[in-house]
Short mmCIF file of C-alpha atoms and ligand atoms in Angstrom, two decimals:
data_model
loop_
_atom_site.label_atom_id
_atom_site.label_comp_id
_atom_site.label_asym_id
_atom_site.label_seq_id
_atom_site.Cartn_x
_atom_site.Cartn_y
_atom_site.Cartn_z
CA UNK A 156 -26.02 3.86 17.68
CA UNK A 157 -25.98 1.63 14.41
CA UNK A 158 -27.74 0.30 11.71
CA UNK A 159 -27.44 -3.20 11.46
CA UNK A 160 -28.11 -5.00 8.08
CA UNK A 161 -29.92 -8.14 6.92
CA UNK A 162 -29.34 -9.22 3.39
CA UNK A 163 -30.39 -12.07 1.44
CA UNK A 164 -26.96 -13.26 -0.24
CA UNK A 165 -29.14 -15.56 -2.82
CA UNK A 166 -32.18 -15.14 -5.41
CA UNK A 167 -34.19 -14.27 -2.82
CA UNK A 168 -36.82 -16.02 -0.13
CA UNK A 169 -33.55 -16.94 1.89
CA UNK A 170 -35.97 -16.99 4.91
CA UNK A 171 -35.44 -13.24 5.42
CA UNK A 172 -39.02 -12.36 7.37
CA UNK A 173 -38.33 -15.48 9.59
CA UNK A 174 -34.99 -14.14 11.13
CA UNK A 175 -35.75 -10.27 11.06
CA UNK A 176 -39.08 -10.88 13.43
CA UNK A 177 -36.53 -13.42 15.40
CA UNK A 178 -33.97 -10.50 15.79
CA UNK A 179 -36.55 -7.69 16.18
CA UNK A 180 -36.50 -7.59 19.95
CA UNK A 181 -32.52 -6.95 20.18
CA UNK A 182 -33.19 -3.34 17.82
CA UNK A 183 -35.20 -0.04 18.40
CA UNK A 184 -36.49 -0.22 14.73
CA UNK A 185 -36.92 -2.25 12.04
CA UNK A 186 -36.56 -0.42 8.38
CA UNK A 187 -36.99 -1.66 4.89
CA UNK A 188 -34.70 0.13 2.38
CA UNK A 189 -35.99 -0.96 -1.30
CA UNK A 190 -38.08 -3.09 -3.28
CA UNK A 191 -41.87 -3.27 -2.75
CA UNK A 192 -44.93 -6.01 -2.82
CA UNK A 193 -42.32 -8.11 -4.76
CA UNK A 194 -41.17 -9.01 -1.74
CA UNK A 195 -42.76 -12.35 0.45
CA UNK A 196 -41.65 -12.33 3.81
CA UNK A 197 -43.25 -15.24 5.78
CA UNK A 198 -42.73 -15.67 9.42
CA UNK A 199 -44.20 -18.03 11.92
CA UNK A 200 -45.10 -18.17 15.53
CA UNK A 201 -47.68 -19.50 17.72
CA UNK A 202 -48.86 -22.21 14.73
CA UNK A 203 -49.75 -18.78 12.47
CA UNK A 204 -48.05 -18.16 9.54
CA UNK A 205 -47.94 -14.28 8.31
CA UNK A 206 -47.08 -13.15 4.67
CA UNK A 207 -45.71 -9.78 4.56
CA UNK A 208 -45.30 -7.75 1.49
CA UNK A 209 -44.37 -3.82 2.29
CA UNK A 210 -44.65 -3.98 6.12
CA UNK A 211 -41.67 -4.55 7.81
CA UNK A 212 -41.38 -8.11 10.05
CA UNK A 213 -40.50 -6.05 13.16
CA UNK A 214 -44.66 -5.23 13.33
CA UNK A 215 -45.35 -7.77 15.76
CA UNK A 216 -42.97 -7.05 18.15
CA UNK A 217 -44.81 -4.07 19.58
CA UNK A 218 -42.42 -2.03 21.15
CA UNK A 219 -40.10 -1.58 17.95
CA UNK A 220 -40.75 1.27 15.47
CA UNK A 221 -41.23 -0.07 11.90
CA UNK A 222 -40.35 2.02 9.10
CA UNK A 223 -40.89 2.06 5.40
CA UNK A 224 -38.19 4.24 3.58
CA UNK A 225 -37.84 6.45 1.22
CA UNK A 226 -36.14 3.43 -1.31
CA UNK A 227 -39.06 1.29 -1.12
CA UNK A 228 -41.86 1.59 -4.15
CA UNK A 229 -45.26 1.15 -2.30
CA UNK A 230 -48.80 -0.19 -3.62
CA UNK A 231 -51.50 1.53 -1.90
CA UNK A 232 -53.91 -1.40 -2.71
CA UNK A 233 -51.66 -4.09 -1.49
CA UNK A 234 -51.08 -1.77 1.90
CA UNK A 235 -54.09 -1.74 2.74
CA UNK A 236 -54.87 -5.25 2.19
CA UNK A 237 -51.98 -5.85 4.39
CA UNK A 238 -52.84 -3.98 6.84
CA UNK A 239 -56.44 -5.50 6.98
CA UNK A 240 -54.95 -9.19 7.22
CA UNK A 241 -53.01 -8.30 10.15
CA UNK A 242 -56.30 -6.01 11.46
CA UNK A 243 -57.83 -9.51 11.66
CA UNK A 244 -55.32 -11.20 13.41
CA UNK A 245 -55.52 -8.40 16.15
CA UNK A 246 -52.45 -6.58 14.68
CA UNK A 247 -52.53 -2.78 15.15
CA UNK A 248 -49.96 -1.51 12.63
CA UNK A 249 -50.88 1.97 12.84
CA UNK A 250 -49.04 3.64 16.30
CA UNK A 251 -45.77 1.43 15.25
CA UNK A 252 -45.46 1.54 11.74
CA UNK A 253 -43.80 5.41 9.92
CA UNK A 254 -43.95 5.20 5.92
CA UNK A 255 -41.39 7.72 4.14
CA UNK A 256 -43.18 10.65 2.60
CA UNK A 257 -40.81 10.11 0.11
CA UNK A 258 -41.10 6.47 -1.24
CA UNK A 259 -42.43 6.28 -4.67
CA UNK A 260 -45.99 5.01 -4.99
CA UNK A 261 -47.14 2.36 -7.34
CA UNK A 262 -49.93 3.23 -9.83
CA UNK A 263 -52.29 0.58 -11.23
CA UNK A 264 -50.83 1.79 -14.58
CA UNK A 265 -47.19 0.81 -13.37
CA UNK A 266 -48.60 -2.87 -12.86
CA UNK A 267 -50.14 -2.94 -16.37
CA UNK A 268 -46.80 -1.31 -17.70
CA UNK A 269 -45.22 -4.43 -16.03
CA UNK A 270 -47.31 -6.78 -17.58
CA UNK A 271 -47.29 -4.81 -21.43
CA UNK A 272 -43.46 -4.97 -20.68
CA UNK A 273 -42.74 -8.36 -20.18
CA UNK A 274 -45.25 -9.55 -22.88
CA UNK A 275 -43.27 -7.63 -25.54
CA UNK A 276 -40.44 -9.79 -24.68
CA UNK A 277 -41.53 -12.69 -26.20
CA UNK A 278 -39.26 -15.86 -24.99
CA UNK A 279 -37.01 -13.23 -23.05
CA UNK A 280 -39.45 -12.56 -19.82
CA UNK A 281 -37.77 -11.70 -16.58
CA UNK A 282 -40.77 -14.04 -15.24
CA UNK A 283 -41.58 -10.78 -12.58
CA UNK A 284 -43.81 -10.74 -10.24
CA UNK A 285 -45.97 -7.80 -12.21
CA UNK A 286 -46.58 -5.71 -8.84
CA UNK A 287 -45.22 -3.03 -10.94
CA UNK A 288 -41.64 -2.05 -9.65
CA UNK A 289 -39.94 -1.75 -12.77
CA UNK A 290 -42.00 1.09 -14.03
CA UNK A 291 -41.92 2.52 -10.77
CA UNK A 292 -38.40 2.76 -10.75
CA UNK A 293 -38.40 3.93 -13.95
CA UNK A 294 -40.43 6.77 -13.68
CA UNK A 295 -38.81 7.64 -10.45
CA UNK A 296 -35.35 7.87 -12.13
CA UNK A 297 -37.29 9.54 -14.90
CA UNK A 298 -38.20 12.15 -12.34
CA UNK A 299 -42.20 11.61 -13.38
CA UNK A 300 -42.94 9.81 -10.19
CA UNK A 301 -45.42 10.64 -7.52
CA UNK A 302 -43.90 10.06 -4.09
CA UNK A 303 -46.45 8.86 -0.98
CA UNK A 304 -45.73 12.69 0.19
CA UNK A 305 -47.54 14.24 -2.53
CA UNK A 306 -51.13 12.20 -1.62
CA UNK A 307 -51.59 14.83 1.19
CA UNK A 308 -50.94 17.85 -1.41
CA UNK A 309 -53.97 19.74 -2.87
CA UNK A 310 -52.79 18.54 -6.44
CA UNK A 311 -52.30 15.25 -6.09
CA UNK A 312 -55.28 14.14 -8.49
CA UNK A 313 -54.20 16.17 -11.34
CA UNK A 314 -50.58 14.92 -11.10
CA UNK A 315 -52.24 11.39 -11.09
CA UNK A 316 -54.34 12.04 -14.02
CA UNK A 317 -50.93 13.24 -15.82
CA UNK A 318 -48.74 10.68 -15.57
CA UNK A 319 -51.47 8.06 -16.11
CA UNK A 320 -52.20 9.59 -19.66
CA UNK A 321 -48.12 9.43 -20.18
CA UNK A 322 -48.57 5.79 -19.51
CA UNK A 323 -51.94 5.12 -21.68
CA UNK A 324 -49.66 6.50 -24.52
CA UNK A 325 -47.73 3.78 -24.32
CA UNK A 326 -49.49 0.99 -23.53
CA UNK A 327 -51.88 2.17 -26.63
CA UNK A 328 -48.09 2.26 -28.50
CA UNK A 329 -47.64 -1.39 -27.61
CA UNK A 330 -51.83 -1.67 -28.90
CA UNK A 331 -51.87 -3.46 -25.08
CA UNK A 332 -55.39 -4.06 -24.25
CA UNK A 333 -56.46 -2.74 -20.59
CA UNK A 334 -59.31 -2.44 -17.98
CA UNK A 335 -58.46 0.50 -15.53
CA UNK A 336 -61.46 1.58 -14.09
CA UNK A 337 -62.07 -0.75 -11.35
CA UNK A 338 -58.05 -0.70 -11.18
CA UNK A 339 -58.32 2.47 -10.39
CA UNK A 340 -61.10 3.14 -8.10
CA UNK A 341 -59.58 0.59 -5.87
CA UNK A 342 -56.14 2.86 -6.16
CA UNK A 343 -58.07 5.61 -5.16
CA UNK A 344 -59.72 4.20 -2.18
CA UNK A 345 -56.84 3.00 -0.70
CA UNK A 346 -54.81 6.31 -1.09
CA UNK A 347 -57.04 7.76 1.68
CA UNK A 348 -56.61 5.09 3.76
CA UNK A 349 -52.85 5.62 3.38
CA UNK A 350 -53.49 9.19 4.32
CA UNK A 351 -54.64 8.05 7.72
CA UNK A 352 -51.16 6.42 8.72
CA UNK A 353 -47.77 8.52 9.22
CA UNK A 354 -46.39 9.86 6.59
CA UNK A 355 -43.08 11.22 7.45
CA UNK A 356 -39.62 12.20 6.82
CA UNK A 357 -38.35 8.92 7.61
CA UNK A 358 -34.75 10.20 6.98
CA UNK A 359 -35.01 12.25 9.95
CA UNK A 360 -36.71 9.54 12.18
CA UNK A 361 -34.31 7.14 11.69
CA UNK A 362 -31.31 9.42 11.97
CA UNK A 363 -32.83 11.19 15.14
CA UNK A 364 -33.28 7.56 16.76
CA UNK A 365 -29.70 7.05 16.07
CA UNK A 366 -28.38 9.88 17.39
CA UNK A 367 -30.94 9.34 20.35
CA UNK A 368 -29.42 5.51 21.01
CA UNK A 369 -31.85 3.56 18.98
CA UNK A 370 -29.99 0.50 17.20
CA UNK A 371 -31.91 -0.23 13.68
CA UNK A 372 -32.64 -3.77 11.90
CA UNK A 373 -32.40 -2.97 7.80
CA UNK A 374 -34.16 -4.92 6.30
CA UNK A 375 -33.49 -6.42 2.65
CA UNK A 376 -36.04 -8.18 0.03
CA UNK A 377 -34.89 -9.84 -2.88
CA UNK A 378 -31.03 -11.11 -3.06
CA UNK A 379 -27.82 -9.66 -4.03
CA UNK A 380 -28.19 -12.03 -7.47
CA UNK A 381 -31.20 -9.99 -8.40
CA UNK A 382 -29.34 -6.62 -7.52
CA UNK A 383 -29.79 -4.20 -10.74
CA UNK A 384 -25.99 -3.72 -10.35
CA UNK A 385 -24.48 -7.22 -9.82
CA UNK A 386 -27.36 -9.29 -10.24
CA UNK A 387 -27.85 -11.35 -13.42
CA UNK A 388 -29.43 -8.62 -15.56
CA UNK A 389 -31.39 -8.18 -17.09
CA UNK A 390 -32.87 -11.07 -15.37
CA UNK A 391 -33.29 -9.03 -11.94
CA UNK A 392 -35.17 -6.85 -9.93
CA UNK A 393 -35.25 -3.21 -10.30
CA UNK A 394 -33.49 -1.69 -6.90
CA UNK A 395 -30.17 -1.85 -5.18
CA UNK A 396 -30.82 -5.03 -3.12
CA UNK A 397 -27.31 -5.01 -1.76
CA UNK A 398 -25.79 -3.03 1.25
CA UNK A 399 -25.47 0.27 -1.13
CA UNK A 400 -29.40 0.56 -1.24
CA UNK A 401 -29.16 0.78 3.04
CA UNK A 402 -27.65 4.23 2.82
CA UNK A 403 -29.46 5.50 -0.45
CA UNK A 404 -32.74 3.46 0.56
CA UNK A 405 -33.16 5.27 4.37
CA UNK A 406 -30.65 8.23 4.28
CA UNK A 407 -27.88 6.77 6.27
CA UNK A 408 -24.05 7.52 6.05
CA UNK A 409 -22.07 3.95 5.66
CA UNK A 410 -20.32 5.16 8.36
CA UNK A 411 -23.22 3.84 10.77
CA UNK A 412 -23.17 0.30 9.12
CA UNK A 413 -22.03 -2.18 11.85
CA UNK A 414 -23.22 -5.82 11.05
CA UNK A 415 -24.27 -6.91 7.75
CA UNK A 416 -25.68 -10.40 7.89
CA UNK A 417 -25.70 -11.96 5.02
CA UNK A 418 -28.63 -14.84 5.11
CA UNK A 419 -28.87 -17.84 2.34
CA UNK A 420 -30.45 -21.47 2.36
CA UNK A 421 -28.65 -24.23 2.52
CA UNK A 422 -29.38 -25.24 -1.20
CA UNK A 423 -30.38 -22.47 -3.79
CA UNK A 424 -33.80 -21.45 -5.13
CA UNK A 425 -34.57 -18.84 -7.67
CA UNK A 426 -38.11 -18.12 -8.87
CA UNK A 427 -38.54 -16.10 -12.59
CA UNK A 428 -36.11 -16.40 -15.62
CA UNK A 429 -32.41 -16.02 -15.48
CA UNK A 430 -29.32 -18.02 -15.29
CA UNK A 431 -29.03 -20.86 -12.47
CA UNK A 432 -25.78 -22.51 -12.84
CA UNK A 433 -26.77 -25.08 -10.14
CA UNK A 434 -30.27 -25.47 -10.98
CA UNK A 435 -31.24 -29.40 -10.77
CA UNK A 436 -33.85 -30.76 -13.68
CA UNK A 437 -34.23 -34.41 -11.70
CA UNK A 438 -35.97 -35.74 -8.66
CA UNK A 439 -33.57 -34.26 -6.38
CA UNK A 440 -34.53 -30.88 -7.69
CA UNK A 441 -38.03 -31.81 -7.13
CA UNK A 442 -37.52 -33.68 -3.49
CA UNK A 443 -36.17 -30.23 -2.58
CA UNK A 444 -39.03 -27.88 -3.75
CA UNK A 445 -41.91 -30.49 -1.90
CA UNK A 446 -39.71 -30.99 0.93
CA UNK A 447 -38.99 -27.03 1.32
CA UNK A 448 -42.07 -26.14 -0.02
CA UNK A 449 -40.93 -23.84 -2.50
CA UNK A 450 -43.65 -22.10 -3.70
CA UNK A 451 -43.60 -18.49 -3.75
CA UNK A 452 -44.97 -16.57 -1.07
CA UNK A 453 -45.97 -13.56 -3.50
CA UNK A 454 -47.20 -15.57 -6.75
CA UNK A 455 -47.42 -19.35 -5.37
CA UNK A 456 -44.97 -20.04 -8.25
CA UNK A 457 -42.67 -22.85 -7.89
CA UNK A 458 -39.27 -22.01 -7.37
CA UNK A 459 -36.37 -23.60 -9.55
CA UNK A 460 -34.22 -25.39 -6.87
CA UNK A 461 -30.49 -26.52 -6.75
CA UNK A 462 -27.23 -27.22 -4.52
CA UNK A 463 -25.52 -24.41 -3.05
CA UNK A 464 -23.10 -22.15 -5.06
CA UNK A 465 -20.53 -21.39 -3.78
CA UNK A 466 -19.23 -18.99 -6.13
CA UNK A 467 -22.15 -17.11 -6.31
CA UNK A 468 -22.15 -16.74 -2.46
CA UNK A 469 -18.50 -15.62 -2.38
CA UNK A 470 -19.44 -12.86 -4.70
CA UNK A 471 -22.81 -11.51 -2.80
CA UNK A 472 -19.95 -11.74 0.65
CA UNK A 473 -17.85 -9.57 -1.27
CA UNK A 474 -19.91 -7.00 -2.35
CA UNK A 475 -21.55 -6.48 0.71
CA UNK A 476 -18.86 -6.83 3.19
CA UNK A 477 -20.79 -9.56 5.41
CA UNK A 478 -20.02 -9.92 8.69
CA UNK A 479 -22.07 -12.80 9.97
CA UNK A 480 -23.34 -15.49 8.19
CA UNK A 481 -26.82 -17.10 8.72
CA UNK A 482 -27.95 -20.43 7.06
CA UNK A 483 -31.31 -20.96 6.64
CA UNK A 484 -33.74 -24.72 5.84
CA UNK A 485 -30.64 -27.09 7.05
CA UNK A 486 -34.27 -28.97 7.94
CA UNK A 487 -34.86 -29.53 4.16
CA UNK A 488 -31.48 -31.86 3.72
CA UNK A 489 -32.26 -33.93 6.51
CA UNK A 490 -32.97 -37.05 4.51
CA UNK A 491 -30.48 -36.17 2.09
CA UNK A 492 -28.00 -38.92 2.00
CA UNK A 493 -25.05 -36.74 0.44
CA UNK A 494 -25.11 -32.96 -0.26
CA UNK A 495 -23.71 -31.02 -3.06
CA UNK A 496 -21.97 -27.96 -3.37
CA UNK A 497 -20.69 -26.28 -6.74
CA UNK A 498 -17.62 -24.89 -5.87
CA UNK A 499 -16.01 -23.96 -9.32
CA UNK A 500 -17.88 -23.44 -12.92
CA UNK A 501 -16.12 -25.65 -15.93
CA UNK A 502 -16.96 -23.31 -18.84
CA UNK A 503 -17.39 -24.75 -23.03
CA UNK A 504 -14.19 -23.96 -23.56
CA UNK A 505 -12.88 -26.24 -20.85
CA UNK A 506 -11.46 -23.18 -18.63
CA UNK A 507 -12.68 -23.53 -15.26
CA UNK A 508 -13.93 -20.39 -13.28
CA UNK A 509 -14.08 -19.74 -9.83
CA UNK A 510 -15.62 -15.98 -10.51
CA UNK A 511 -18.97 -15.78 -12.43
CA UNK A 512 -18.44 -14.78 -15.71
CA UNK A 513 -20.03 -11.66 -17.86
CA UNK A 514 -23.17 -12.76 -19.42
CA UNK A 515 -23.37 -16.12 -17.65
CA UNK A 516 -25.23 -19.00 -19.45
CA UNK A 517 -25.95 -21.54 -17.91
CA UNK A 518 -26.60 -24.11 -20.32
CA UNK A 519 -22.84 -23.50 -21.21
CA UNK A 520 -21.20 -24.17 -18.03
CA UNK A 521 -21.22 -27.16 -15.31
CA UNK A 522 -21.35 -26.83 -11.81
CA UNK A 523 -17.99 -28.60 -10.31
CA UNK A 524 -19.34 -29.98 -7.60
CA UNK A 525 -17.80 -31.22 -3.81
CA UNK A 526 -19.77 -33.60 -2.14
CA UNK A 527 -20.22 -34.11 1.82
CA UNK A 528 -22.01 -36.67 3.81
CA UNK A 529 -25.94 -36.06 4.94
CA UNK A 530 -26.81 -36.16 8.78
CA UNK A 531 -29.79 -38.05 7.60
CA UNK A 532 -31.85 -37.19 11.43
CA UNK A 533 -34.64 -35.09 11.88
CA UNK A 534 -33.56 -31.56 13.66
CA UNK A 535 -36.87 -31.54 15.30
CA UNK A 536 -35.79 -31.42 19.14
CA UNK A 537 -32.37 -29.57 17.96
CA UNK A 538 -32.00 -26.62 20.04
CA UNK A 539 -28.15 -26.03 20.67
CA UNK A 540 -25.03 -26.34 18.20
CA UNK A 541 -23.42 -28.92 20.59
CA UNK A 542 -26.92 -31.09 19.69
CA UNK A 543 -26.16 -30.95 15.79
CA UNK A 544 -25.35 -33.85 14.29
CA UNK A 545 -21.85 -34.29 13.20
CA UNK A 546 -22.41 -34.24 9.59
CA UNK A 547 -24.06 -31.04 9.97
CA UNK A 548 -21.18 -29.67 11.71
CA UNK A 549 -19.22 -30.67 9.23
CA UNK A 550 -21.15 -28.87 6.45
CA UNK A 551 -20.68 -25.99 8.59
CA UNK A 552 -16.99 -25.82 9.01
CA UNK A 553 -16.08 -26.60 5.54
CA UNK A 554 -18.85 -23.53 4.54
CA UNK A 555 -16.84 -21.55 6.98
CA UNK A 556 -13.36 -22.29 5.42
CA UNK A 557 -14.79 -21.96 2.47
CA UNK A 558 -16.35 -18.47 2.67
CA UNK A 559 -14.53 -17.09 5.17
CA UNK A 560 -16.98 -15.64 7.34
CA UNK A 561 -18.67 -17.50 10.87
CA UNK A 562 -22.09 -18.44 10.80
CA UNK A 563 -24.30 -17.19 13.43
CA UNK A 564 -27.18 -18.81 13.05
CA UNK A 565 -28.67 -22.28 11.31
CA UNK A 566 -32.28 -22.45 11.06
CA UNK A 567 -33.93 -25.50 11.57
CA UNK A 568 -37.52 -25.08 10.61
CA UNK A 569 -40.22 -22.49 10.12
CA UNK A 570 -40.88 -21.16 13.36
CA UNK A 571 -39.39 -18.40 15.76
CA UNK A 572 -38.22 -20.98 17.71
CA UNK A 573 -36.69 -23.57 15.27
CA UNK A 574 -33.68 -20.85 15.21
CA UNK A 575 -30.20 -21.48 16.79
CA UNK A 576 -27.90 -19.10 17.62
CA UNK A 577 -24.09 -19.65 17.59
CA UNK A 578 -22.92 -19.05 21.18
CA UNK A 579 -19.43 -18.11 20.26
CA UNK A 580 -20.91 -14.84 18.15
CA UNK A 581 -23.33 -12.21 19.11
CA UNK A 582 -26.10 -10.61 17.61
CA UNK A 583 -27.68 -6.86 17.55
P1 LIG B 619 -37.97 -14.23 2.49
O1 LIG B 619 -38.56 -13.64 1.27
O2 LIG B 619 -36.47 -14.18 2.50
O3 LIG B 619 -38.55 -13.66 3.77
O4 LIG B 619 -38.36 -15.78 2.47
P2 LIG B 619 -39.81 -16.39 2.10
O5 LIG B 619 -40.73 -16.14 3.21
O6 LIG B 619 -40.24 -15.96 0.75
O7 LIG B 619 -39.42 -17.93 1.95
C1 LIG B 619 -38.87 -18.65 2.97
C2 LIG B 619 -39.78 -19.84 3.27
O8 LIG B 619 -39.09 -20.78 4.06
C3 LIG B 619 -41.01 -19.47 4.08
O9 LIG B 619 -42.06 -20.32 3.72
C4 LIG B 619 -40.58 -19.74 5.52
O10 LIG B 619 -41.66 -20.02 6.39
C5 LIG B 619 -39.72 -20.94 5.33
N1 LIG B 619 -38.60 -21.10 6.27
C6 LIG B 619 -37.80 -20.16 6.82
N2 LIG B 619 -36.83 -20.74 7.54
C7 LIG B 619 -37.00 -22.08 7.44
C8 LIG B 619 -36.29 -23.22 7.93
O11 LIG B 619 -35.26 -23.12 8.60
N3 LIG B 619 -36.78 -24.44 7.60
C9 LIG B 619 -37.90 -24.59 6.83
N4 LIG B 619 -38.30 -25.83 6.54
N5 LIG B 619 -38.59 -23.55 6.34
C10 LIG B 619 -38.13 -22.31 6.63
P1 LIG B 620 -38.20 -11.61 -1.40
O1 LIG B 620 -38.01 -10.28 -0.70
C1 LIG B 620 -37.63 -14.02 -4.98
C2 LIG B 620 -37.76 -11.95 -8.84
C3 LIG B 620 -38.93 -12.24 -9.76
C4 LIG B 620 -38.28 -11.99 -11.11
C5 LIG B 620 -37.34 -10.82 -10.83
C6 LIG B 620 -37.93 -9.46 -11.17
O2 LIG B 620 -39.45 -12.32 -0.99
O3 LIG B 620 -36.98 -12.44 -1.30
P2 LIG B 620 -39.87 -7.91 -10.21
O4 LIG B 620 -41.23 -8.24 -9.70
O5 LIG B 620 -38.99 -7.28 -9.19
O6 LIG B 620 -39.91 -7.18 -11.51
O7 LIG B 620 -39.21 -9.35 -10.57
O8 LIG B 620 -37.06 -10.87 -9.44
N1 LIG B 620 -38.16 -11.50 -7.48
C7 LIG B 620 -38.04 -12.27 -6.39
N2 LIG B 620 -37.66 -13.56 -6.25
N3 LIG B 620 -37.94 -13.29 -3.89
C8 LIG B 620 -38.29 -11.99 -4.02
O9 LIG B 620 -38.46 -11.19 -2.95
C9 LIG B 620 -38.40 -11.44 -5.31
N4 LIG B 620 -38.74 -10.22 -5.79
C10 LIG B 620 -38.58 -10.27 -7.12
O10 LIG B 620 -39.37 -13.56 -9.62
O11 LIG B 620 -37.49 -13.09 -11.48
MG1 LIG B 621 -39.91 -14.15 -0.25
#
């Protein structure tokens, strides 16, 4: 069988948790691939909203095998807090959930790294979300890092102790002032809770279920504009967000790639520092943050909002080869009486760009926008595409000629069920 691949195409919170629990039931397994408690995932169902950070949103569909690969950074702390809040709600993650014994783990020292890091940069911060990933990454590509494998080996305190005095060295270089203890006792509670879960070689699970018939879900946190590679950098995340990180994030050949659906809202949001050619300053900016409450589901920061770029979502199409387009929050324009969408970028010099240029600024480049018609309804009782309103439709064929690619699914609201499905594609 295949691995099929979900992807946000944006800055992020594209509404990814939402459509991987709606898809879960069509797949075998549900993976994540990279990233860590940066991510938010929210998803809703029965009038219960769930947060997820490291678990993947497959969990509550009970017969699917969730997996945490071997790309993925992991907090033991935040894991276990996880898995308490779902405890509560009756949620037994531990016969459905495999974590790979060789994801890195996240130290408390990583997240004070994090935090010594970004306050060194004075009026440059990436604005992260200080869970540590950074110097998690680093390490790992540093070859110093302690993978969740090595908590079951008989040495794992003394490697622990080691690389923790590597990084008091230089947080006592930057003279950054730390409390670790509690930190740290917390750490070291939780890694025996991990112990109690399965730790495996996730590279042979999911290739085994493959072989065996088993489609798999991948997937993604973050967006392909916070890549490390193609993202805005330095203003991004640490990991391969885009399709690469599926095969170097779980183990699979690209050969076993079928779908990769590419999800993004139907404005733009980004939270943290970095360029946002289409970011909006005025009251539509901030009708769009109350009205799609965009706060963030890790830090409760608000998120900068905007129209949609297009060229920005031509480029995250390209590099990941999307085959299906999903379009999340259409809800959120519904009393919009005309939407935007930035389909070139006039640059200083008067050029105007269709690609996004090298070291983009955007306080030196305007959006060009085109603008279409609002439905101006309420989506509420909306359940088919022959219900949508016409204005909607059209915002969906000109996306469509625009970008090339059909879209399979417009989400209407929070909920499971506030999802429609394109009848003309399939899915899983
Ligand atoms: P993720 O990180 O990609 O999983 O997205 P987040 O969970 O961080 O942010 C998406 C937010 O939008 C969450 O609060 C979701 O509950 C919410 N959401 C998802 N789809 C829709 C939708 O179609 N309409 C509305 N109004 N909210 C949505
Ligand atoms: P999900 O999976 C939105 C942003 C941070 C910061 C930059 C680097 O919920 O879509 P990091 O903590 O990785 O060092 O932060 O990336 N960021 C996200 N923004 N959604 C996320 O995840 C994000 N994960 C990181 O705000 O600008
Ligand atoms: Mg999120």
């Amino acid at each position: 069988m295949s691995v099929d691949v979900l992807l946000g195409l944006q800055w992020g919170d594209e509404g990814k948790g939402k459509i991987v629990d709606v898809m879960a039931p069509r797949y075998g397994m549900v993976a994540r691939f990279q990233g860590g408690p940066n991510a938010g995932h929210t998803l809703e169902f029965d009038g219960i909203k769930h947060v997820l950070h490291q678990i993947p949103s497959g969990i509550f569909r009970k017969d699917i095998k969730n997996v945490i690969g071997n790309g993925v950074v992991l907090d033991p702390v935040i894991f276990r807090r996880e898995v308490e809040a779902l405890r509560e709600r009756q949620v037994d993650v531990r016969s459905n959930l495999y974590i790979s014994n060789k994801a890195q783990l996240i130290l408390p020292t990583h997240g004070l790294l994090d935090a010594c890091y970004e306050q060194s940069k004075g009026n440059q911060k990436i604005g992260s979300t200080l869970k540590g990933i950074g110097p998690t990454y680093q390490d790992k590509i540093a070859r110093l890092g302690i993978r969740v494998g090595d908590v079951l080996e008989d040495d794992f305190t003394d490697r622990y102790r080691a690389l923790v005095e590597k990084h008091r060295n230089i947080l006592d270089y930057y003279q950054y002032s730390y409390d670790l203890e509690e930190r740290e006792q917390a750490f070291l509670e939780a890694i025996e809770h991990l112990k109690t879960f399965n730790i495996v070689d996730t590279v042979y699970l999911v290739n085994n279920a493959l072989r065996h018939g088993v489609s798999v879900l991948a997937e993604g946190a973050q967006g392909s504009m916070l890549d490390i590679d193609f993202g805005s950098y330095p203003f991004v995340t640490s990991s391969n967000t885009m399709i690469a990180g599926v095969c170097s994030g779980l183990g699979v050949p690209p050969s076993r790639i079928r779908q990769v659906y590419g999800i993004f809202k139907a404005y733009c949001t980004r939270v943290g520092s970095g360029p946002f050619p289409t970011e909006l300053h005025d009251d539509t900016g901030e009708r769009l943050r109350e009205i799609g409450r965009e706060f963030g589901a890790t830090t409760g920061r608000p998120r900068r909002c905007g129209w949609l770029d297009l060229p920005a979502l031509k480029y995250a199409i390209m590099i990941n080869g999307v085959t299906q387009l999903f379009m999340m929050k259409a809800d959120v324009l519904n009393d919009f009486e005309e939407i935007k969408v930035c389909t070139r970028y006039k640059l200083s010099d008067g050029q105007v760009a269709e690609e996004i240029p090298y070291n983009i600024d955007h306080h030196k480049l305007e959006p060009v926008y085109h603008t279409l018609p609002g439905w101006e309804q309420q989506l509420n009782g909306v359940k088919d595409f022959d219900q949508m309103p016409g204005a909607l439709h059209t915002y969906l064929d000109y996306l469509e000629q625009e970008l090339q690619i059909p879209i399979g699914i417009v989400s209407v609201g929070p909920d499971r069920t506030q999802t429609i499905l394109n009848p003309e594609l399939s899915l899983g």
